[in-house]
Amino acid sequence: MADSTLPDTYVQKFLKNFAPAVINAEVDTITANRYGVKSYPTTLILNRQGQEIDRLVGYFPPEEFVAGVTNALAGIGTLEDLLRKSEAEPVVDNIYEVGQKYRWRGEYDQAASFFNRVMAMDPANASGKSAESAYNLGHMKYKLKDYLSAVELWKKMVAAYPSDEISIDAELMTAYSYQKAGDFKNAQKEYKAFLKKHPDTEEKEWIEEQSTAMKSKK
């Protein structure tokens, strides 16, 4: 964002209507905690009282960034907008989007309730959203540094949706979560199983780096 989006002429002209500020959330933890920021980059759109209108999570190129902020100010895609849509048309996609919005706001309990609704509504994962919901449940535990709970949820997710592509991410994150928890034995075991199952993975070099790091810590 700092290299390509924010310096862009189109974006700079657009931001003249705002009071922009860039915060390092890993340093200014008070502000990060106030707004439940747990993923980077996050763009918060606030009113004059500092209340959240909406947020954009992740990288956005210039035109998409401006469109995202403009939509938020118009009430399009905000939490309130998505809640209205999910109540008017309680289909899987709408329920999932509300869960995602709560997740990005760091309101994990509310997010989990909507993700569980998605999984109950679509047990066969016809939409693909059930597998994503199950993955997100694990990822939220990971963000809370409850690594072993994340492992448990991801293992259940892989067992329930073995053919979904996001299961590959869950397998890799299972190994990494064991590593983060300091359980190097199970981490090495999971990494080894992952490489055996996915020999052509692009993550091979990264996995080898993690294995080396764990050996040095031992």
Short mmCIF file of C-alpha atoms in Angstrom, two decimals:
data_model
loop_
_atom_site.label_atom_id
_atom_site.label_comp_id
_atom_site.label_asym_id
_atom_site.label_seq_id
_atom_site.Cartn_x
_atom_site.Cartn_y
_atom_site.Cartn_z
CA MET A 1 0.00 0.00 0.00
CA ALA A 2 2.80 2.42 0.93
CA ASP A 3 4.76 1.61 -2.22
CA SER A 4 2.04 1.66 -4.87
CA THR A 5 -1.42 2.69 -3.65
CA LEU A 6 -1.04 5.60 -1.24
CA PRO A 7 1.50 7.58 -3.34
CA ASP A 8 -0.64 7.21 -6.47
CA THR A 9 -1.72 10.58 -7.93
CA TYR A 10 -5.36 9.49 -8.21
CA VAL A 11 -5.39 8.32 -4.58
CA GLN A 12 -3.60 11.43 -3.31
CA LYS A 13 -6.17 13.66 -4.98
CA PHE A 14 -8.98 11.57 -3.47
CA LEU A 15 -7.44 11.68 0.02
CA LYS A 16 -7.51 15.49 0.07
CA ASN A 17 -11.11 15.09 1.28
CA PHE A 18 -9.89 13.19 4.36
CA ALA A 19 -7.54 13.49 7.32
CA PRO A 20 -5.28 10.49 6.57
CA ALA A 21 -2.97 8.90 9.11
CA VAL A 22 -0.66 5.89 8.90
CA ILE A 23 -0.22 3.87 12.09
CA ASN A 24 2.13 1.00 12.86
CA ALA A 25 -0.33 -1.25 14.70
CA GLU A 26 2.47 -3.37 16.13
CA VAL A 27 3.80 -0.25 17.91
CA ASP A 28 0.60 1.68 18.60
CA THR A 29 -1.17 -1.30 20.13
CA ILE A 30 -3.70 0.89 21.96
CA THR A 31 -5.25 2.12 18.71
CA ALA A 32 -5.00 -1.34 17.14
CA ASN A 33 -6.81 -2.92 20.08
CA ARG A 34 -9.43 -0.17 20.15
CA TYR A 35 -10.48 -1.04 16.61
CA GLY A 36 -9.76 -4.78 16.77
CA VAL A 37 -7.10 -4.65 14.06
CA LYS A 38 -5.50 -8.06 13.74
CA SER A 39 -4.57 -8.20 10.03
CA TYR A 40 -2.27 -5.97 8.01
CA PRO A 41 -2.71 -3.82 6.08
CA THR A 42 -6.09 -2.59 7.36
CA THR A 43 -7.63 0.68 6.20
CA LEU A 44 -10.11 2.12 8.68
CA ILE A 45 -12.69 4.63 7.46
CA LEU A 46 -13.77 6.69 10.48
CA ASN A 47 -16.16 9.55 11.03
CA ARG A 48 -15.23 12.78 12.83
CA GLN A 49 -15.92 11.16 16.19
CA GLY A 50 -13.52 8.31 15.46
CA GLN A 51 -16.32 5.79 15.02
CA GLU A 52 -15.81 3.12 12.38
CA ILE A 53 -17.80 3.41 9.17
CA ASP A 54 -16.10 0.45 7.53
CA ARG A 55 -12.69 -1.07 6.87
CA LEU A 56 -10.72 -2.49 3.97
CA VAL A 57 -8.50 -5.45 4.86
CA GLY A 58 -5.58 -6.44 2.67
CA TYR A 59 -3.89 -4.85 -0.31
CA PHE A 60 -5.99 -2.72 -2.67
CA PRO A 61 -4.62 -1.19 -5.88
CA PRO A 62 -5.42 2.52 -6.40
CA GLU A 63 -8.76 2.33 -8.23
CA GLU A 64 -10.10 -0.47 -6.01
CA PHE A 65 -8.98 1.44 -2.91
CA VAL A 66 -10.87 4.58 -3.94
CA ALA A 67 -13.92 2.51 -4.91
CA GLY A 68 -13.87 0.68 -1.58
CA VAL A 69 -13.76 3.88 0.47
CA THR A 70 -16.42 5.51 -1.71
CA ASN A 71 -18.74 2.52 -1.29
CA ALA A 72 -18.21 2.55 2.47
CA LEU A 73 -19.19 6.22 2.68
CA ALA A 74 -22.30 5.40 0.65
CA GLY A 75 -23.17 2.58 3.05
CA ILE A 76 -22.44 -0.14 0.50
CA GLY A 77 -20.85 -3.30 1.88
CA THR A 78 -20.71 -2.05 5.44
CA LEU A 79 -21.62 -4.30 8.35
CA GLU A 80 -25.04 -2.69 8.61
CA ASP A 81 -25.62 -3.15 4.88
CA LEU A 82 -24.60 -6.82 4.98
CA LEU A 83 -26.74 -7.50 8.05
CA ARG A 84 -29.78 -6.05 6.26
CA LYS A 85 -29.09 -8.21 3.21
CA SER A 86 -28.63 -11.36 5.29
CA GLU A 87 -31.92 -10.73 7.09
CA ALA A 88 -33.81 -9.98 3.87
CA GLU A 89 -32.23 -12.92 2.01
CA PRO A 90 -30.65 -15.40 4.44
CA VAL A 91 -28.68 -17.38 1.86
CA VAL A 92 -25.22 -18.88 2.39
CA ASP A 93 -23.26 -16.16 0.58
CA ASN A 94 -24.91 -13.35 2.53
CA ILE A 95 -24.45 -15.09 5.88
CA TYR A 96 -20.80 -15.75 5.06
CA GLU A 97 -20.12 -12.11 4.15
CA VAL A 98 -21.45 -10.98 7.53
CA GLY A 99 -19.14 -13.49 9.23
CA GLN A 100 -16.21 -12.16 7.26
CA LYS A 101 -17.05 -8.58 8.15
CA TYR A 102 -17.13 -9.43 11.87
CA ARG A 103 -13.90 -11.38 11.46
CA TRP A 104 -12.09 -8.42 9.92
CA ARG A 105 -13.37 -6.23 12.75
CA GLY A 106 -11.79 -8.61 15.28
CA GLU A 107 -15.21 -9.54 16.68
CA TYR A 108 -14.51 -13.24 16.58
CA ASP A 109 -17.43 -14.55 18.65
CA GLN A 110 -19.94 -12.89 16.34
CA ALA A 111 -17.99 -14.06 13.28
CA ALA A 112 -17.98 -17.65 14.54
CA SER A 113 -21.76 -17.67 14.97
CA PHE A 114 -22.24 -16.73 11.30
CA PHE A 115 -19.59 -19.16 10.04
CA ASN A 116 -21.26 -21.97 11.99
CA ARG A 117 -24.57 -21.00 10.39
CA VAL A 118 -22.99 -21.31 6.96
CA MET A 119 -21.66 -24.78 7.74
CA ALA A 120 -25.07 -25.87 9.04
CA MET A 121 -26.85 -24.50 5.97
CA ASP A 122 -24.44 -26.08 3.47
CA PRO A 123 -23.06 -29.32 4.94
CA ALA A 124 -22.09 -30.60 1.47
CA ASN A 125 -20.01 -27.47 0.83
CA ALA A 126 -21.78 -26.89 -2.49
CA SER A 127 -21.00 -23.19 -2.27
CA GLY A 128 -17.43 -23.65 -1.09
CA LYS A 129 -18.23 -21.31 1.79
CA SER A 130 -18.53 -24.05 4.41
CA ALA A 131 -14.91 -25.07 3.94
CA GLU A 132 -13.84 -21.43 4.05
CA SER A 133 -15.91 -20.90 7.19
CA ALA A 134 -14.30 -23.90 8.87
CA TYR A 135 -10.86 -22.60 7.91
CA ASN A 136 -11.69 -19.16 9.29
CA LEU A 137 -12.72 -20.65 12.63
CA GLY A 138 -9.23 -22.09 12.96
CA HIS A 139 -7.58 -18.92 11.74
CA MET A 140 -9.33 -16.82 14.35
CA LYS A 141 -7.95 -19.08 17.09
CA TYR A 142 -4.54 -18.74 15.48
CA LYS A 143 -4.82 -14.95 15.57
CA LEU A 144 -5.61 -15.20 19.28
CA LYS A 145 -2.42 -17.30 19.67
CA ASP A 146 -4.50 -20.26 20.80
CA TYR A 147 -2.45 -22.45 18.50
CA LEU A 148 -3.52 -25.88 19.70
CA SER A 149 -7.20 -24.98 19.41
CA ALA A 150 -6.46 -23.81 15.88
CA VAL A 151 -4.82 -27.16 15.14
CA GLU A 152 -7.86 -29.03 16.39
CA LEU A 153 -10.23 -26.98 14.25
CA TRP A 154 -8.08 -27.26 11.13
CA LYS A 155 -7.78 -31.02 11.49
CA LYS A 156 -11.57 -31.25 11.71
CA MET A 157 -11.84 -28.99 8.69
CA VAL A 158 -9.51 -31.16 6.58
CA ALA A 159 -11.40 -34.29 7.60
CA ALA A 160 -14.73 -32.69 6.68
CA TYR A 161 -13.65 -31.07 3.38
CA PRO A 162 -10.62 -33.05 2.13
CA SER A 163 -11.13 -32.15 -1.53
CA ASP A 164 -11.44 -28.40 -1.05
CA GLU A 165 -8.33 -26.41 -1.99
CA ILE A 166 -8.32 -24.46 1.23
CA SER A 167 -7.66 -27.73 3.06
CA ILE A 168 -4.11 -27.48 1.75
CA ASP A 169 -3.72 -24.18 3.61
CA ALA A 170 -5.18 -25.78 6.72
CA GLU A 171 -2.67 -28.65 6.54
CA LEU A 172 0.25 -26.26 6.28
CA MET A 173 -1.08 -24.01 9.03
CA THR A 174 -1.53 -27.04 11.27
CA ALA A 175 2.20 -27.70 11.08
CA TYR A 176 3.05 -24.04 11.58
CA SER A 177 0.71 -23.76 14.56
CA TYR A 178 2.42 -26.70 16.24
CA GLN A 179 5.67 -24.86 15.62
CA LYS A 180 4.34 -21.62 17.09
CA ALA A 181 3.14 -23.59 20.14
CA GLY A 182 6.67 -24.95 20.63
CA ASP A 183 5.66 -28.53 19.79
CA PHE A 184 8.48 -29.09 17.34
CA LYS A 185 8.03 -32.86 17.20
CA ASN A 186 4.49 -32.65 15.87
CA ALA A 187 5.41 -29.68 13.68
CA GLN A 188 8.15 -31.66 11.95
CA LYS A 189 5.79 -34.60 11.60
CA GLU A 190 3.12 -32.43 9.95
CA TYR A 191 5.61 -30.71 7.65
CA LYS A 192 6.94 -34.09 6.55
CA ALA A 193 3.40 -35.37 5.89
CA PHE A 194 2.60 -32.18 3.96
CA LEU A 195 5.62 -32.55 1.68
CA LYS A 196 4.81 -36.19 1.06
CA LYS A 197 1.23 -35.33 0.14
CA HIS A 198 2.14 -32.21 -1.86
CA PRO A 199 5.62 -32.86 -3.32
CA ASP A 200 5.33 -30.05 -5.87
CA THR A 201 4.32 -27.38 -3.36
CA GLU A 202 5.74 -23.88 -3.79
CA GLU A 203 6.20 -23.79 -0.01
CA LYS A 204 8.97 -26.41 0.00
CA GLU A 205 11.79 -23.92 0.52
CA TRP A 206 9.85 -22.12 3.26
CA ILE A 207 9.15 -25.44 5.03
CA GLU A 208 12.84 -26.31 4.92
CA GLU A 209 13.62 -22.93 6.49
CA GLN A 210 11.15 -23.64 9.31
CA SER A 211 12.68 -27.06 9.91
CA THR A 212 16.15 -25.52 10.12
CA ALA A 213 14.89 -22.85 12.51
CA MET A 214 13.37 -25.46 14.82
CA LYS A 215 16.57 -27.52 14.83
CA SER A 216 18.60 -24.46 15.79
CA LYS A 217 16.18 -23.67 18.64
CA LYS A 218 16.53 -27.20 19.96
#
